mmCIF file of C-alpha atoms and ligand atoms in Angstrom:
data_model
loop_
_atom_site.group_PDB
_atom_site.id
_atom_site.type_symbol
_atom_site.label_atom_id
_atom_site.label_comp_id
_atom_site.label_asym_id
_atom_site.label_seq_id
_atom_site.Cartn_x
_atom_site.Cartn_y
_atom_site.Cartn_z
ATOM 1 C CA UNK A 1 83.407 91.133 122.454
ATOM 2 C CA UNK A 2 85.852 88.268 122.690
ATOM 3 C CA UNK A 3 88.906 88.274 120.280
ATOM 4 C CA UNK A 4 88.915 85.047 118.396
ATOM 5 C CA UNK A 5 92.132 83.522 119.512
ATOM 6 C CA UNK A 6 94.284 81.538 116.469
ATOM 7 C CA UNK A 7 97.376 80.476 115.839
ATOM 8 C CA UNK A 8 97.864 81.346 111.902
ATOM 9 C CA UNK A 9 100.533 82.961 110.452
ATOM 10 C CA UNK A 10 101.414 86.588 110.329
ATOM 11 C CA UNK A 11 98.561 88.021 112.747
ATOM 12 C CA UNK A 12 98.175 91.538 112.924
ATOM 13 C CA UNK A 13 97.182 93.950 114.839
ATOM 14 C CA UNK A 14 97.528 97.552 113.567
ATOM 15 C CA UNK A 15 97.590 100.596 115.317
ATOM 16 C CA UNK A 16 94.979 102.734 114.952
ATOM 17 C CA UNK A 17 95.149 105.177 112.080
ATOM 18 C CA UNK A 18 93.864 108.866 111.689
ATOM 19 C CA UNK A 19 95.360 111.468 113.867
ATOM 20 C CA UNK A 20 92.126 111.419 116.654
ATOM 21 C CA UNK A 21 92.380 111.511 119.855
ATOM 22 C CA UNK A 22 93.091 107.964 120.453
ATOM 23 C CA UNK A 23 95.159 107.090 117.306
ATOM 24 C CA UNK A 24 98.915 105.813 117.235
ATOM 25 C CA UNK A 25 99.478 109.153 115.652
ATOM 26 C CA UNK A 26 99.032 110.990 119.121
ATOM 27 C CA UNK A 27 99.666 108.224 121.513
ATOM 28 C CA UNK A 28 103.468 107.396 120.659
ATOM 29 C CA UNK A 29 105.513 110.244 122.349
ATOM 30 C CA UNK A 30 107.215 107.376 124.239
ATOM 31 C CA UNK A 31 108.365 105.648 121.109
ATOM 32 C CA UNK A 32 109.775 108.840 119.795
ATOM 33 C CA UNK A 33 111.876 109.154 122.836
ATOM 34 C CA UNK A 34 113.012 106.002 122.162
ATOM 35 C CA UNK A 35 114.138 106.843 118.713
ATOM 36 C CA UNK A 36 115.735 110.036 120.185
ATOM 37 C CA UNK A 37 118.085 108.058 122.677
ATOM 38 C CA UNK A 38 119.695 105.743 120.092
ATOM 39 C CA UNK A 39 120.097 108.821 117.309
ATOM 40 C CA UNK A 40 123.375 109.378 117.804
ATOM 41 C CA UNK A 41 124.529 104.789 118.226
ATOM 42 C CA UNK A 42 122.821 104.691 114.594
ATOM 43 C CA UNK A 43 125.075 108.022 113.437
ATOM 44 C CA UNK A 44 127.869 106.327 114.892
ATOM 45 C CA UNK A 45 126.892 103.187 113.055
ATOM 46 C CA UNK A 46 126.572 104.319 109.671
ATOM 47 C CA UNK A 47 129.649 106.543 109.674
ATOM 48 C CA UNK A 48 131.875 103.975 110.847
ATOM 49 C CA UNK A 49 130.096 100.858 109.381
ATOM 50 C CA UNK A 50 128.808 102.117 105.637
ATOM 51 C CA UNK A 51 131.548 102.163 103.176
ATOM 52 C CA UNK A 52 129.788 104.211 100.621
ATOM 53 C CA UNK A 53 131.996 104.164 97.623
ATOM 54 C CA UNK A 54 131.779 100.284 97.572
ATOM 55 C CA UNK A 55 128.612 99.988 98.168
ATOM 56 C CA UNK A 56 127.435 102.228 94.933
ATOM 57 C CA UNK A 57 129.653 101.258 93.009
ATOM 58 C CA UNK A 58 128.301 98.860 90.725
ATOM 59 C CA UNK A 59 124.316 100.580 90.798
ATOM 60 C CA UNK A 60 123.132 103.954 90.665
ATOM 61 C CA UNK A 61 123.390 106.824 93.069
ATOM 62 C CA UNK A 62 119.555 105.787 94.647
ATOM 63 C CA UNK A 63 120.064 104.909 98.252
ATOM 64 C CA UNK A 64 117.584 102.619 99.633
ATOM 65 C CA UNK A 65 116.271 102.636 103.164
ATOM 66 C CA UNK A 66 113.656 100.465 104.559
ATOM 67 C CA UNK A 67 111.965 101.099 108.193
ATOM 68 C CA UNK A 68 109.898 97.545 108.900
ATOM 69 C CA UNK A 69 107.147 98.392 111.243
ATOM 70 C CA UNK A 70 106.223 102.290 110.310
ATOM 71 C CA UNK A 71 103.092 102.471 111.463
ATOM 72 C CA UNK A 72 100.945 105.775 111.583
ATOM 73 C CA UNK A 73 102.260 108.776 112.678
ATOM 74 C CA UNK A 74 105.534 110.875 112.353
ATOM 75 C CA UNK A 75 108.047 108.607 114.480
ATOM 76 C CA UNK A 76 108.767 106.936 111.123
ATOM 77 C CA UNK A 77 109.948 110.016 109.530
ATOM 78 C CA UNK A 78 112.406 111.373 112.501
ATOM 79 C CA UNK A 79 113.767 107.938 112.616
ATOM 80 C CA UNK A 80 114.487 108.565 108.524
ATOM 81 C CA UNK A 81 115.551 112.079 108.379
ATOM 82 C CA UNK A 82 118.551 110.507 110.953
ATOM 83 C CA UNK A 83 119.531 107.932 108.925
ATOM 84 C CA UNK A 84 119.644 110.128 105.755
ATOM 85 C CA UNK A 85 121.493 112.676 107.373
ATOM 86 C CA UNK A 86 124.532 110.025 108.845
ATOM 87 C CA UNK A 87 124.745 108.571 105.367
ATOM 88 C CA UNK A 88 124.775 112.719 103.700
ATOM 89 C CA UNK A 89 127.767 112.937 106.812
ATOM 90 C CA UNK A 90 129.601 109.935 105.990
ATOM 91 C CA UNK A 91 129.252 110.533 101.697
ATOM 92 C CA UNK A 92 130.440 113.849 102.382
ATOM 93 C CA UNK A 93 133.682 112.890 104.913
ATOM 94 C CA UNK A 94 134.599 109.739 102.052
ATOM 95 C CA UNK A 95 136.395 110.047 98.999
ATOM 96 C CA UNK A 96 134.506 111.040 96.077
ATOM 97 C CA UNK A 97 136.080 109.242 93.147
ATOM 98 C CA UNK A 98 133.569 107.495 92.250
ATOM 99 C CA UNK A 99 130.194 109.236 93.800
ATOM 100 C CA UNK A 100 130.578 112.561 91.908
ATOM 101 C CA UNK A 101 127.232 114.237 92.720
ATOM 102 C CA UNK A 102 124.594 113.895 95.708
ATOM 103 C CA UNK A 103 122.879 111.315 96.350
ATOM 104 C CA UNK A 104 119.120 109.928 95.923
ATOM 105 C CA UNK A 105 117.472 108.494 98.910
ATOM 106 C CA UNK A 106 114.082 106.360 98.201
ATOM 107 C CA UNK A 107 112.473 104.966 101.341
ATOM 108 C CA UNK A 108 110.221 102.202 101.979
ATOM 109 C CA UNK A 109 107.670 102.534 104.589
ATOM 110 C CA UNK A 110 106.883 98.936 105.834
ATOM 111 C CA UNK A 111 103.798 97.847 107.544
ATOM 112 C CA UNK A 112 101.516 94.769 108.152
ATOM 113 C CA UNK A 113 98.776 95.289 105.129
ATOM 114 C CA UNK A 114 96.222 96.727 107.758
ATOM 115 C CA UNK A 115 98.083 99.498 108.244
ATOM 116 C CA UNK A 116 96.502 102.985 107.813
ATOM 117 C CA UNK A 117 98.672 103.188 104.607
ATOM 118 C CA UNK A 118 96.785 106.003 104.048
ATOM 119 C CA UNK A 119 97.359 108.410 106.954
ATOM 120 C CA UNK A 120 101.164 106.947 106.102
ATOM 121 C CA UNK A 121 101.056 108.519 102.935
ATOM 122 C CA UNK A 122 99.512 111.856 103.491
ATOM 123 C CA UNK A 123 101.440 112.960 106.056
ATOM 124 C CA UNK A 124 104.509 112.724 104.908
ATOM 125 C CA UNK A 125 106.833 115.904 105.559
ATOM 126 C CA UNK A 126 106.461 118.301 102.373
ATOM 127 C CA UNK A 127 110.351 118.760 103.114
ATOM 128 C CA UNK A 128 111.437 115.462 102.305
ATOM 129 C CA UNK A 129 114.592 114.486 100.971
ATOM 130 C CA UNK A 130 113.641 110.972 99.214
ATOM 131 C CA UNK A 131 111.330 109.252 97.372
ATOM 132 C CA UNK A 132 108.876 107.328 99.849
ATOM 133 C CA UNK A 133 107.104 103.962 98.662
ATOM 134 C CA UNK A 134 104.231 101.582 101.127
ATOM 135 C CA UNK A 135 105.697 98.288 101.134
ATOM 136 C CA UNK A 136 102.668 96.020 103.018
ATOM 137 C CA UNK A 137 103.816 93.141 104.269
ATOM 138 C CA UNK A 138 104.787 91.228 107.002
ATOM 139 C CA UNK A 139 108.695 91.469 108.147
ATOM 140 C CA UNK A 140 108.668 87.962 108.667
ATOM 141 C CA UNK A 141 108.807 87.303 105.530
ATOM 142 C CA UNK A 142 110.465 88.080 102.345
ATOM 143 C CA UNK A 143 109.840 91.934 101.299
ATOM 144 C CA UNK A 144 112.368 92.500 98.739
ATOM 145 C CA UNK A 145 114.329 92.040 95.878
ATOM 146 C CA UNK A 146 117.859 90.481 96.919
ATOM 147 C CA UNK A 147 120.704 92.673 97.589
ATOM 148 C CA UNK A 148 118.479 95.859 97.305
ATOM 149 C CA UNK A 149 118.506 97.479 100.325
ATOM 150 C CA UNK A 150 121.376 99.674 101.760
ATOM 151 C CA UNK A 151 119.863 100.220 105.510
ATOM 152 C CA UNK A 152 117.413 98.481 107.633
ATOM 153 C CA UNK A 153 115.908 100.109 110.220
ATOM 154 C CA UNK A 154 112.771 98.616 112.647
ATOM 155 C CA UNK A 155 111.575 100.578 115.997
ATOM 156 C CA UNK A 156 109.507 99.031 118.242
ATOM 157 C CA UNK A 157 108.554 96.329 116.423
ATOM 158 C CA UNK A 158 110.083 93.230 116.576
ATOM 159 C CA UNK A 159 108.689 92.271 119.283
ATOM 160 C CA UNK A 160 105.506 91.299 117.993
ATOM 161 C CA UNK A 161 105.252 88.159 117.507
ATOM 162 C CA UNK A 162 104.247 86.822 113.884
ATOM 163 C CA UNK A 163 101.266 84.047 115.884
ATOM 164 C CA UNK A 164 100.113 83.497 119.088
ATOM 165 C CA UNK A 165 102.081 79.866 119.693
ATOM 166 C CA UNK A 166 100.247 76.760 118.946
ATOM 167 C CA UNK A 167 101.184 75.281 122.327
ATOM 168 C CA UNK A 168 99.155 78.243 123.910
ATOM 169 C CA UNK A 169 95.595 77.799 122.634
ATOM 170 C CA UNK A 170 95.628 74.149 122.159
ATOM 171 C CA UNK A 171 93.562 72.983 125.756
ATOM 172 C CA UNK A 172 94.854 69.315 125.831
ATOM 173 C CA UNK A 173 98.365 71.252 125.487
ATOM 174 C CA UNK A 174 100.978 70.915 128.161
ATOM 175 C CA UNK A 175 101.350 74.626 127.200
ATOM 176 C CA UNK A 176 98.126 76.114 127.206
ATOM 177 C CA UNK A 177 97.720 79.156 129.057
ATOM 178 C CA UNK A 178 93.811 79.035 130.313
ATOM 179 C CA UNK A 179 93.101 82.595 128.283
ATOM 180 C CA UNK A 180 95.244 84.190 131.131
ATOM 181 C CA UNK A 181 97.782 86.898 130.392
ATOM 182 C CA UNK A 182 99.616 86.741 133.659
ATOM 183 C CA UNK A 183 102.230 84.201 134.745
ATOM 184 C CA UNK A 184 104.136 83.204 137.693
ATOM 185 C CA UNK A 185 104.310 78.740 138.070
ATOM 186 C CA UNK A 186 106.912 76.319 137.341
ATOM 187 C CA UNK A 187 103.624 75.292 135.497
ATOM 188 C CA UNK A 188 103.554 78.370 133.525
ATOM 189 C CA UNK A 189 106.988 78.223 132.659
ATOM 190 C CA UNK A 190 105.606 76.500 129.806
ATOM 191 C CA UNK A 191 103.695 79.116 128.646
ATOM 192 C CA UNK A 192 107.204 81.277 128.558
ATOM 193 C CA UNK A 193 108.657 79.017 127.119
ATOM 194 C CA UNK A 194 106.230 78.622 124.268
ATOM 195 C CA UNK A 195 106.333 82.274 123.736
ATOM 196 C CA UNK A 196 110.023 82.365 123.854
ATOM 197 C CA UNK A 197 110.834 79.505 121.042
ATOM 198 C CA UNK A 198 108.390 81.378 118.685
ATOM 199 C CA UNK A 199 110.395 84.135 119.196
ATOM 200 C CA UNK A 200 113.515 82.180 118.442
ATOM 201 C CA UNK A 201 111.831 81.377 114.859
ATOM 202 C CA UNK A 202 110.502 84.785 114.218
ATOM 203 C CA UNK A 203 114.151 86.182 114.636
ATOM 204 C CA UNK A 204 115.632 84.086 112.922
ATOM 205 C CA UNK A 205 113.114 84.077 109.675
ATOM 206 C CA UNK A 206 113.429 87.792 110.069
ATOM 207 C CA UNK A 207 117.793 87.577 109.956
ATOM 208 C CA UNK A 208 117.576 85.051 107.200
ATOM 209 C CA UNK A 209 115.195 87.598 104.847
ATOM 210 C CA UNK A 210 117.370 90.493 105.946
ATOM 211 C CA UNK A 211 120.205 88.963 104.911
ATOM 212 C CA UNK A 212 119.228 88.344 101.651
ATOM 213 C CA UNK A 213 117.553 91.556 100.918
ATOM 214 C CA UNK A 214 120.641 93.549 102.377
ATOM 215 C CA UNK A 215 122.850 94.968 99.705
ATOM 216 C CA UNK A 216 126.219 93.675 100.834
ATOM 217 C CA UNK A 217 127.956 96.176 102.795
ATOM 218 C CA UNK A 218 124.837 97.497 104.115
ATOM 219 C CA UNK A 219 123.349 98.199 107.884
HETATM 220 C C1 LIG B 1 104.458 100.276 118.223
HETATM 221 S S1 LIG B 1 104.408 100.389 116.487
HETATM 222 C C2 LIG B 1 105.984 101.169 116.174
HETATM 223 C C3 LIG B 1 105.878 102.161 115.057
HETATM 224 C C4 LIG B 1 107.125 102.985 114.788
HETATM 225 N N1 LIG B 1 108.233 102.151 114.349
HETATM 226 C C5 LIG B 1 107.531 103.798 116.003
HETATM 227 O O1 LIG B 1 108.640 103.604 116.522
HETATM 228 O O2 LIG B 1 106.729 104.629 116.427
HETATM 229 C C6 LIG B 1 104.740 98.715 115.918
HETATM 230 C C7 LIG B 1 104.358 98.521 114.467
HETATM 231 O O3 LIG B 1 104.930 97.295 114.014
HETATM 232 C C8 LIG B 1 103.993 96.717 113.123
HETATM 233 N N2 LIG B 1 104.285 95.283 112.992
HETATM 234 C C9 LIG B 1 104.184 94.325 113.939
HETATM 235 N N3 LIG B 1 104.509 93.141 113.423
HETATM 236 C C10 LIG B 1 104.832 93.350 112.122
HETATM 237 C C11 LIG B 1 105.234 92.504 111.059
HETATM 238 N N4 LIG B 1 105.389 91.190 111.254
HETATM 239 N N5 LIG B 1 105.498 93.049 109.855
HETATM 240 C C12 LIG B 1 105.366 94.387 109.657
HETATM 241 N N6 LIG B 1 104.961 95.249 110.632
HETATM 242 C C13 LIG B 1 104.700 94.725 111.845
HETATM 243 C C14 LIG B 1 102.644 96.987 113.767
HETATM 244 O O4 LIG B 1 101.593 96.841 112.813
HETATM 245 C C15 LIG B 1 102.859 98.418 114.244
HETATM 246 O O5 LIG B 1 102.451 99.342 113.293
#
């Protein structure tokens, strides 16, 4: 059956949930890879970037991560366990005037609403280190309180875009792409070129939020 095509807001298109055969769950070895090769840029990252007595110095010892995009499945949590263990590195190798104890780690699992929230939830590691909330919602817009969140992460992600163009499924458009997916015209250059300036907004709504949800300091 055809997809009815539309250009509103915040579109989604979850993965699918469960753990069957054909759910994101066993289908994203490829992602995990991914989140495997940059491990050690994000360790890097945090122990040069996060200045921890600063940044706790004025709240409590709760930590706050966020990964926008989660999905199903258990990429989510190796990307976490990382992070938590760079920021347990860099706490321990900075000075502990101030941070006298360990700390607490609470992570927010972000997805569009559709999500399998569910699967999310009851698979998470009976190990874990933190307290784990669902935040639904789209990353495009504004998730969180301001200055609450000490580390962003988002995998594989971002690169949905929040609406298929206008341009694109408007047929008296100098943009519209015919219901093809495949492009190679000066002609079609349009289409690209629609694509690429919704991009340009999504980004940049996705910056602005971050930057006002990031506790200053943070990553
Ligand atoms: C390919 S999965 C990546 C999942 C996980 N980060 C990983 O690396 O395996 C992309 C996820 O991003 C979510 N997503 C796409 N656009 C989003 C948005 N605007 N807000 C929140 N989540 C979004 C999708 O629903 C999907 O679950």
């Amino acid at each position: 059956m055809e997809r009815k095509r539309s250009n509103q807001s915040y579109e989604a298109f979850p993965m699918n949930g469960g753990d069957g055969q054909y759910s994101y769950a066993q289908n994203s070895n490829h992602q995990r890879t991914g989140a495997d090769t940059i491990k050690h840029i994000a360790k890097e990252v945090i122990l040069e970037i996060l200045d921890l007595e600063t940044l706790l110095q004025d709240s409590s010892k709760v930590f706050h991560i966020a990964d926008l995009g989660c999905s199903v499945g258990p990429n989510t949590f190796f990307t976490v366990q990382n992070i938590i263990d760079a920021v347990n590195l860099t706490f321990q190798s900075q000075t502990h005037s101030i941070i006298d104890s360990s700390l607490e780690f609470q992570v927010f699992f972000d997805d569009h609403v559709g999500n399998d929230f569910n699967s999310r939830l009851n698979s998470l590691p009976d190990d874990k280190q933190y307290h784990a909330t669902a935040m639904p919602g789209s990353f495009y817009g504004r998730l969180f309180p301001e200055s609450s969140i000490h580390i962003f992460n988002s995998s594989y992600a971002l690169h949905w875009l929040s609406n298929v163009p206008k341009e694109i499924v408007e047929k008296n458009s100098h943009a519209y792409d015919k219901g093809k997916i495949y492009f190679t015209s000066e002609v079609d250059k349009k289409v690209a070129e629609a694509y690429s300036a919704q991009f340009a907004r999504n980004i940049e709504s996705f910056l602005n939020f971050r930057a006002l949800e990031l506790v200053p300091g943070g990553v």
